[in-house]
XYZ file of C-alpha atoms in Angstrom:
475
model
C 10.045 -16.948 7.397
C 7.428 -18.350 9.577
C 4.963 -20.633 7.597
C 1.153 -19.618 7.880
C -0.466 -21.334 10.984
C -3.626 -23.298 10.109
C -4.770 -24.202 13.884
C -7.947 -26.262 12.893
C -6.296 -28.227 10.022
C -3.276 -28.940 12.406
C -5.684 -30.153 15.204
C -7.434 -32.541 12.880
C -4.001 -33.908 11.638
C -2.801 -34.266 15.225
C -5.970 -36.049 16.085
C -5.597 -38.348 13.194
C -1.949 -38.968 14.058
C -3.056 -40.169 17.529
C -5.479 -42.533 15.807
C -2.549 -43.921 13.761
C -0.551 -44.444 16.883
C -3.347 -46.430 18.446
C -3.672 -48.518 15.321
C 0.081 -49.382 15.466
C -0.276 -50.328 19.221
C -3.132 -52.615 18.220
C -0.953 -53.908 15.419
C 1.670 -54.852 17.869
C -0.722 -56.977 20.015
C -2.312 -58.511 16.850
C 0.678 -58.611 14.577
C 0.078 -61.922 12.989
C -3.720 -61.043 12.269
C -2.669 -57.652 10.852
C 0.125 -59.191 8.624
C -2.231 -61.837 7.336
C -4.680 -59.162 6.343
C -2.049 -57.022 4.696
C -0.755 -60.004 2.566
C -4.348 -60.888 1.545
C -5.241 -57.175 0.725
C -1.880 -55.605 -0.317
C -3.599 -52.807 -2.419
C -5.640 -51.676 0.753
C -2.651 -51.936 2.921
C -0.507 -49.664 0.778
C -3.235 -47.279 0.323
C -3.653 -47.044 4.282
C 0.214 -46.744 4.454
C 0.134 -43.738 2.183
C -2.868 -42.171 3.972
C -0.954 -42.451 7.251
C 2.194 -40.962 5.734
C 0.216 -38.031 4.548
C -1.526 -37.456 7.842
C 1.781 -37.558 9.839
C 3.310 -35.016 7.411
C 0.381 -32.568 7.900
C 0.882 -33.171 11.649
C 4.262 -31.590 10.914
C 6.171 -35.022 11.861
C 9.727 -34.581 10.351
C 9.945 -36.415 7.023
C 12.818 -38.906 8.013
C 10.597 -39.851 10.984
C 7.576 -40.359 8.676
C 9.252 -42.282 6.001
C 11.274 -44.523 8.394
C 8.307 -45.323 10.592
C 5.910 -45.930 7.712
C 8.379 -48.001 5.969
C 9.431 -50.227 8.811
C 5.720 -50.809 10.125
C 4.064 -51.352 6.758
C 7.132 -53.431 5.413
C 7.313 -55.687 8.645
C 3.618 -56.525 7.710
C 4.557 -57.905 4.404
C 7.557 -60.144 5.308
C 7.722 -60.061 9.070
C 9.988 -57.843 11.408
C 12.749 -60.126 11.650
C 13.410 -60.480 7.823
C 12.675 -56.874 7.370
C 15.007 -55.418 9.929
C 17.857 -57.885 8.787
C 17.509 -56.823 5.319
C 17.095 -53.094 6.024
C 20.059 -53.257 8.404
C 22.277 -54.602 5.755
C 21.164 -52.213 3.089
C 21.505 -49.269 5.436
C 25.018 -50.307 6.465
C 26.103 -50.681 2.803
C 24.733 -47.394 1.994
C 26.199 -45.451 4.927
C 29.624 -47.080 4.264
C 29.536 -46.319 0.578
C 32.488 -43.755 -0.204
C 29.767 -41.995 -2.569
C 27.785 -40.855 0.556
C 30.830 -38.737 1.603
C 30.268 -36.253 -1.318
C 27.284 -34.769 0.530
C 29.142 -33.120 3.488
C 32.115 -32.080 1.398
C 29.868 -30.404 -1.058
C 27.762 -28.855 1.759
C 31.145 -27.629 3.216
C 32.043 -26.073 -0.027
C 28.765 -24.242 -0.078
C 28.965 -22.968 3.490
C 32.579 -21.717 3.018
C 31.288 -20.032 -0.288
C 28.625 -18.511 1.739
C 30.704 -16.998 4.326
C 33.283 -15.603 1.739
C 31.036 -13.035 0.496
C 31.074 -14.312 -3.074
C 27.223 -13.561 -3.469
C 27.955 -9.650 -3.629
C 30.856 -10.141 -5.921
C 28.796 -12.335 -8.458
C 25.965 -9.883 -8.391
C 28.412 -7.092 -9.055
C 30.054 -8.920 -12.029
C 26.565 -9.728 -13.467
C 25.490 -5.970 -12.845
C 28.496 -4.741 -14.893
C 27.905 -7.128 -17.598
C 24.044 -6.738 -18.083
C 23.600 -3.284 -16.414
C 23.568 -1.388 -19.860
C 20.439 -3.526 -21.019
C 16.861 -2.668 -20.138
C 15.998 -5.059 -17.273
C 19.729 -5.388 -16.564
C 19.493 -5.836 -12.832
C 16.955 -8.638 -13.285
C 19.287 -10.296 -15.866
C 22.225 -9.961 -13.339
C 20.040 -11.387 -10.600
C 19.623 -14.659 -12.748
C 23.301 -14.701 -13.623
C 24.446 -14.337 -9.952
C 21.868 -17.061 -8.878
C 23.254 -19.377 -11.317
C 26.852 -18.619 -10.069
C 25.997 -18.774 -6.325
C 23.887 -21.840 -7.009
C 26.753 -23.538 -8.454
C 28.594 -23.323 -5.101
C 25.644 -23.815 -2.575
C 23.284 -26.133 -4.524
C 20.298 -24.841 -2.507
C 17.139 -23.303 -3.866
C 16.216 -21.633 -0.650
C 19.787 -20.330 0.170
C 20.281 -19.008 -3.174
C 16.876 -17.036 -3.258
C 17.355 -15.744 0.272
C 21.209 -14.775 -0.198
C 20.866 -13.095 -3.539
C 17.539 -11.612 -2.685
C 18.881 -9.804 0.156
C 21.451 -8.483 -2.072
C 19.427 -7.757 -5.266
C 15.896 -6.681 -4.257
C 16.905 -3.359 -2.250
C 18.918 -2.514 -5.417
C 16.337 -3.190 -7.808
C 13.623 -1.412 -5.992
C 15.896 1.638 -5.484
C 16.414 1.891 -9.322
C 12.664 1.672 -10.059
C 11.981 -1.707 -10.736
C 8.347 -3.201 -9.950
C 8.098 -5.289 -6.837
C 6.628 -8.079 -8.948
C 9.624 -8.138 -11.142
C 12.082 -7.815 -8.280
C 10.769 -10.620 -6.143
C 9.659 -12.950 -9.103
C 13.261 -12.834 -10.538
C 14.900 -13.832 -7.298
C 12.342 -16.517 -6.591
C 12.965 -18.074 -9.860
C 16.558 -17.476 -10.019
C 16.716 -19.565 -6.682
C 15.381 -22.710 -8.434
C 18.725 -22.634 -10.460
C 20.615 -23.618 -7.340
C 20.056 -27.388 -7.285
C 20.489 -27.435 -11.007
C 23.612 -25.785 -11.675
C 26.579 -28.012 -10.720
C 28.593 -28.780 -8.647
C 27.049 -28.133 -5.463
C 23.739 -29.570 -6.010
C 22.748 -31.475 -2.774
C 19.322 -32.851 -4.230
C 21.243 -34.265 -7.254
C 23.539 -36.162 -4.887
C 20.553 -37.433 -2.759
C 19.023 -38.681 -5.915
C 22.166 -40.420 -7.081
C 22.513 -42.052 -3.556
C 18.894 -43.287 -3.722
C 19.164 -44.685 -7.123
C 22.798 -45.906 -7.207
C 23.443 -43.492 -10.121
C 26.818 -41.784 -10.861
C 27.056 -38.417 -9.288
C 29.616 -37.150 -11.779
C 27.389 -38.189 -14.732
C 24.360 -36.462 -13.193
C 26.533 -33.361 -12.664
C 27.542 -33.262 -16.279
C 24.080 -34.016 -17.478
C 22.677 -30.904 -15.504
C 25.010 -28.647 -17.524
C 22.782 -28.503 -20.605
C 19.489 -27.890 -18.667
C 21.221 -25.364 -16.439
C 22.319 -23.397 -19.416
C 18.867 -23.826 -21.095
C 17.048 -22.561 -17.993
C 19.409 -19.427 -17.739
C 18.806 -18.672 -21.241
C 14.930 -18.951 -21.108
C 15.086 -16.901 -17.832
C 16.873 -14.124 -19.852
C 14.367 -14.304 -22.596
C 11.417 -14.175 -20.037
C 12.936 -10.894 -18.533
C 13.347 -9.327 -21.819
C 9.823 -10.181 -22.952
C 8.532 -9.008 -19.547
C 10.182 -5.539 -19.690
C 8.808 -5.159 -23.336
C 5.433 -6.014 -22.637
C 5.543 -4.118 -19.229
C 7.878 -1.357 -19.942
C 7.049 0.419 -16.449
C 8.284 -2.537 -14.642
C 11.951 -1.543 -15.133
C 13.629 1.758 -15.944
C 15.398 2.524 -19.127
C 18.994 1.394 -18.961
C 21.623 4.164 -18.672
C 24.793 2.600 -17.404
C 27.605 1.797 -19.956
C 30.139 -0.793 -19.659
C 33.139 0.391 -17.621
C 36.272 -1.529 -18.569
C 38.139 -0.814 -15.495
C 35.248 -1.735 -13.194
C 34.770 -5.045 -15.130
C 38.374 -5.940 -14.875
C 38.422 -5.342 -11.038
C 35.213 -7.360 -10.710
C 36.384 -10.048 -12.810
C 39.582 -10.470 -10.633
C 37.505 -10.814 -7.573
C 35.351 -13.501 -9.134
C 38.264 -15.626 -10.993
C 38.589 -17.982 -7.651
C 35.020 -18.915 -8.100
C 35.438 -19.641 -11.813
C 38.511 -21.721 -10.998
C 36.963 -23.643 -8.294
C 33.750 -24.711 -10.481
C 35.969 -25.367 -13.496
C 38.354 -27.386 -11.253
C 35.723 -29.527 -9.678
C 33.595 -30.177 -12.996
C 36.645 -30.396 -15.253
C 38.118 -33.000 -13.148
C 35.005 -35.101 -13.249
C 34.491 -34.605 -16.893
C 37.968 -35.591 -17.958
C 38.042 -38.548 -15.384
C 40.947 -37.005 -13.345
C 38.854 -37.099 -9.956
C 36.170 -39.653 -8.524
C 33.075 -38.105 -7.339
C 34.385 -37.957 -3.732
C 37.602 -36.574 -4.703
C 35.999 -33.812 -6.754
C 33.978 -33.057 -3.556
C 37.094 -32.866 -1.449
C 38.786 -30.451 -4.001
C 35.588 -28.202 -3.899
C 35.712 -28.069 -0.063
C 39.440 -27.411 0.255
C 39.104 -24.912 -2.750
C 36.177 -22.947 -0.903
C 38.075 -22.933 2.116
C 41.332 -21.617 0.758
C 39.279 -18.783 -0.970
C 37.685 -17.922 2.227
C 41.133 -17.695 3.893
C 42.428 -15.757 0.933
C 39.510 -13.142 1.408
C 40.015 -12.752 5.116
C 36.686 -14.280 5.937
C 37.770 -17.096 8.240
C 38.456 -16.789 11.900
C 37.494 -19.129 14.873
C 33.876 -18.075 14.872
C 33.115 -18.311 11.210
C 34.801 -21.667 11.028
C 33.025 -23.181 13.833
C 29.817 -21.802 12.325
C 30.567 -23.508 8.896
C 31.298 -26.775 10.850
C 28.163 -26.693 12.798
C 26.126 -25.861 9.884
C 27.611 -28.669 7.761
C 27.279 -31.290 10.522
C 23.751 -30.306 11.366
C 22.483 -30.444 7.607
C 24.535 -33.675 6.945
C 22.671 -35.357 9.848
C 19.382 -34.045 8.661
C 19.890 -35.221 5.160
C 21.439 -38.621 6.298
C 18.411 -39.220 8.293
C 16.213 -38.438 5.600
C 18.226 -40.952 3.291
C 17.819 -43.728 5.829
C 14.288 -42.995 6.089
C 14.086 -43.180 2.331
C 15.718 -46.508 2.299
C 13.234 -48.027 4.749
C 10.368 -46.545 2.592
C 12.063 -47.861 -0.615
C 12.440 -51.330 1.045
C 8.727 -51.200 1.840
C 7.892 -50.421 -1.782
C 9.873 -53.118 -3.029
C 8.478 -55.828 -0.597
C 4.769 -54.710 -1.288
C 5.229 -55.162 -4.912
C 3.878 -51.525 -5.428
C 6.254 -50.691 -8.407
C 5.335 -53.920 -10.143
C 1.646 -53.278 -9.791
C 2.084 -49.665 -11.054
C 4.031 -50.657 -13.966
C 1.357 -53.453 -14.735
C -1.422 -51.196 -14.586
C 0.367 -48.495 -16.805
C 1.349 -51.299 -19.333
C -2.413 -52.152 -19.469
C -3.393 -48.575 -20.655
C -1.269 -48.965 -23.820
C 0.115 -45.638 -23.644
C 3.361 -44.585 -25.551
C 6.123 -43.434 -23.283
C 5.732 -39.812 -24.386
C 2.295 -39.772 -23.095
C 3.161 -41.651 -20.044
C 6.121 -39.328 -19.058
C 3.776 -36.242 -19.611
C 1.274 -37.620 -17.315
C 3.843 -38.229 -14.743
C 5.325 -34.686 -15.025
C 1.857 -33.265 -14.697
C 1.420 -35.461 -11.614
C 4.461 -33.775 -10.135
C 3.372 -30.348 -10.728
C 0.163 -31.190 -8.958
C 1.716 -32.829 -6.059
C 4.087 -29.776 -5.877
C 0.980 -27.562 -4.812
C 0.636 -29.443 -1.639
C 4.010 -30.984 -0.886
C 7.588 -29.484 -0.227
C 9.904 -30.281 -3.086
C 12.472 -32.494 -1.099
C 9.651 -34.631 0.416
C 8.259 -35.178 -2.967
C 11.499 -36.522 -4.202
C 12.263 -38.766 -1.291
C 8.759 -40.299 -1.612
C 8.330 -40.701 -5.116
C 11.984 -41.751 -6.496
C 11.538 -45.514 -5.092
C 8.086 -45.796 -6.967
C 8.613 -43.896 -10.231
C 12.275 -44.353 -11.089
C 12.057 -48.114 -11.851
C 9.029 -47.300 -14.094
C 10.891 -44.610 -15.989
C 13.805 -47.057 -16.509
C 11.539 -49.879 -17.663
C 9.855 -47.709 -20.468
C 13.357 -46.995 -21.992
C 14.591 -43.650 -20.263
C 18.037 -43.540 -18.505
C 18.125 -42.954 -14.817
C 20.494 -39.886 -15.466
C 17.973 -38.246 -17.736
C 15.086 -38.834 -15.316
C 17.049 -37.374 -12.386
C 17.785 -34.094 -13.958
C 14.225 -33.906 -15.449
C 12.701 -34.714 -12.046
C 15.114 -32.028 -10.529
C 13.498 -29.514 -12.862
C 9.912 -30.382 -12.374
C 10.440 -30.387 -8.622
C 12.088 -27.072 -8.385
C 9.131 -25.643 -10.501
C 7.230 -26.555 -7.482
C 9.472 -24.064 -5.383
C 7.768 -21.131 -7.141
C 4.331 -22.239 -8.328
C 1.284 -21.593 -5.883
C 0.121 -22.311 -3.403
C 3.197 -23.973 -1.806
C 6.096 -22.292 -3.417
C 8.744 -22.156 -0.810
C 10.743 -19.821 -2.659
C 7.878 -17.257 -2.822
C 7.709 -17.528 1.066
C 11.364 -16.768 1.294
C 10.937 -13.499 -0.611
C 7.877 -12.796 1.338
C 10.091 -12.855 4.368
C 12.673 -10.688 2.735
C 10.106 -8.045 1.526
C 7.104 -8.223 4.028
C 5.542 -5.188 2.459
C 5.151 -6.914 -0.878
C 1.761 -8.860 -0.966
C 1.833 -12.597 -1.786
C -0.159 -11.979 -4.836
C 2.289 -9.601 -6.301
C 5.121 -12.144 -5.923
C 3.131 -14.901 -7.450
C 2.415 -12.546 -10.254
C 6.036 -12.053 -10.795
C 6.957 -15.716 -10.817
C 4.037 -16.596 -13.159
C 6.188 -15.879 -16.353
C 9.099 -17.880 -15.058
C 6.620 -20.860 -14.567
C 5.685 -20.737 -18.158
C 9.505 -20.612 -18.903
C 10.087 -23.843 -16.659
C 7.446 -25.695 -18.490
C 8.925 -24.704 -21.910
C 12.257 -26.184 -20.661
C 10.524 -29.390 -19.477
C 8.873 -29.758 -22.762
C 12.174 -29.283 -24.638
C 14.066 -31.650 -22.341
C 11.339 -34.394 -22.753
C 11.286 -33.816 -26.707
C 15.001 -33.617 -26.954
C 16.812 -35.888 -24.488
C 20.051 -34.964 -25.926
C 19.999 -31.641 -24.032
C 20.638 -33.840 -20.961
C 22.353 -36.807 -22.303
C 24.943 -35.567 -25.010
C 27.591 -34.060 -22.528
C 27.789 -37.186 -20.159
C 28.168 -39.351 -23.336
C 31.256 -37.624 -24.032
C 32.743 -38.029 -20.486
C 36.221 -39.683 -20.024
C 36.145 -42.518 -17.472
């Protein structure tokens, strides 16, 4: 859907962006003087760099270009162009030649083949058969199908849009309120990046932090199950408090229909179990599991008769375009991370936090609140790219594992996909249902935002929800 247009704000941002370009030109002519000033005033230099980054993003400059340009320009001021480019080139070459990065296009390919196979309709039908006999059954079915489809696509927006197009017309035709119908689909979309194994954001986090993709996937299982159960509970409470939001269930479980639907969905279960089981039992490496997923999804698409020359080329083009975009973001993030390193920003933040004397529970709470506030003005992927190099070392230093933080951060970032005023999933649902007011959609997602906050509290208080399962993995 088209985003809202703010011409005055955009014009101001563009003017400020031009000012930034002129400052960069001046810096090139007087680089030595600017470098001396930056090294004498590192705090001010870092502040100006972040302000420039915000202005460029408000000017709708692509994220990869923003992080790359700011990282290179600001980083070079601290150590010089030649040393910075030499180190940055070495790090980037090592990153892009690491076999782990090949998992990204393979899992993207798996999701694309799953999308063209028409699996979303079958998953929704299976969930409908299982939950249709309960009050609010279609809403429960929507959450279940979002979890199943998200396991293959790993995308919040794609999950919300794909399942929303199937579920919302059905729910509204059966008498569900627009708030419950749209709110359920928007919230269900956030399960996409959390339910393994297709999560692109988890893979990007693993690449940026050099964490194990397999351990992150396995660590996300517990929180994903918790998220689904809390969403189920939210819907049950919702329809009890507001009974007019859903009709009384009348559909009984039909064994014949259930068996037929299960047969159509068995390949999906085998694919997810094959990829995750191979990782958990140490049969596959991260890259091998991604290859198994891509080949398995391709075989399912052929078996279902959904592959022809046109759809195959469409999948390849989509995978290539998305991979190129994400790789550009990763390289930009690498540049920005190196700037954070040479500017000693993380050390300064750590020293400041240490001087406060807070315990780690209070500190992590403040960080999560900061993420929630940041999510009101920034898209979730940009938030992750920019904050990972700054916050992750701090989290590790206070005693939390990288794997735990990766999943917790994914959860809080995805909450930003549904809470106002940004909430990209809400805008996606608005595009699918243009007759439903934005306020109605936000009213529908509000109970799910509360559910997400409860999930975050439980994950912080009980880290075993995330860490127990990866601790039992076979290597």
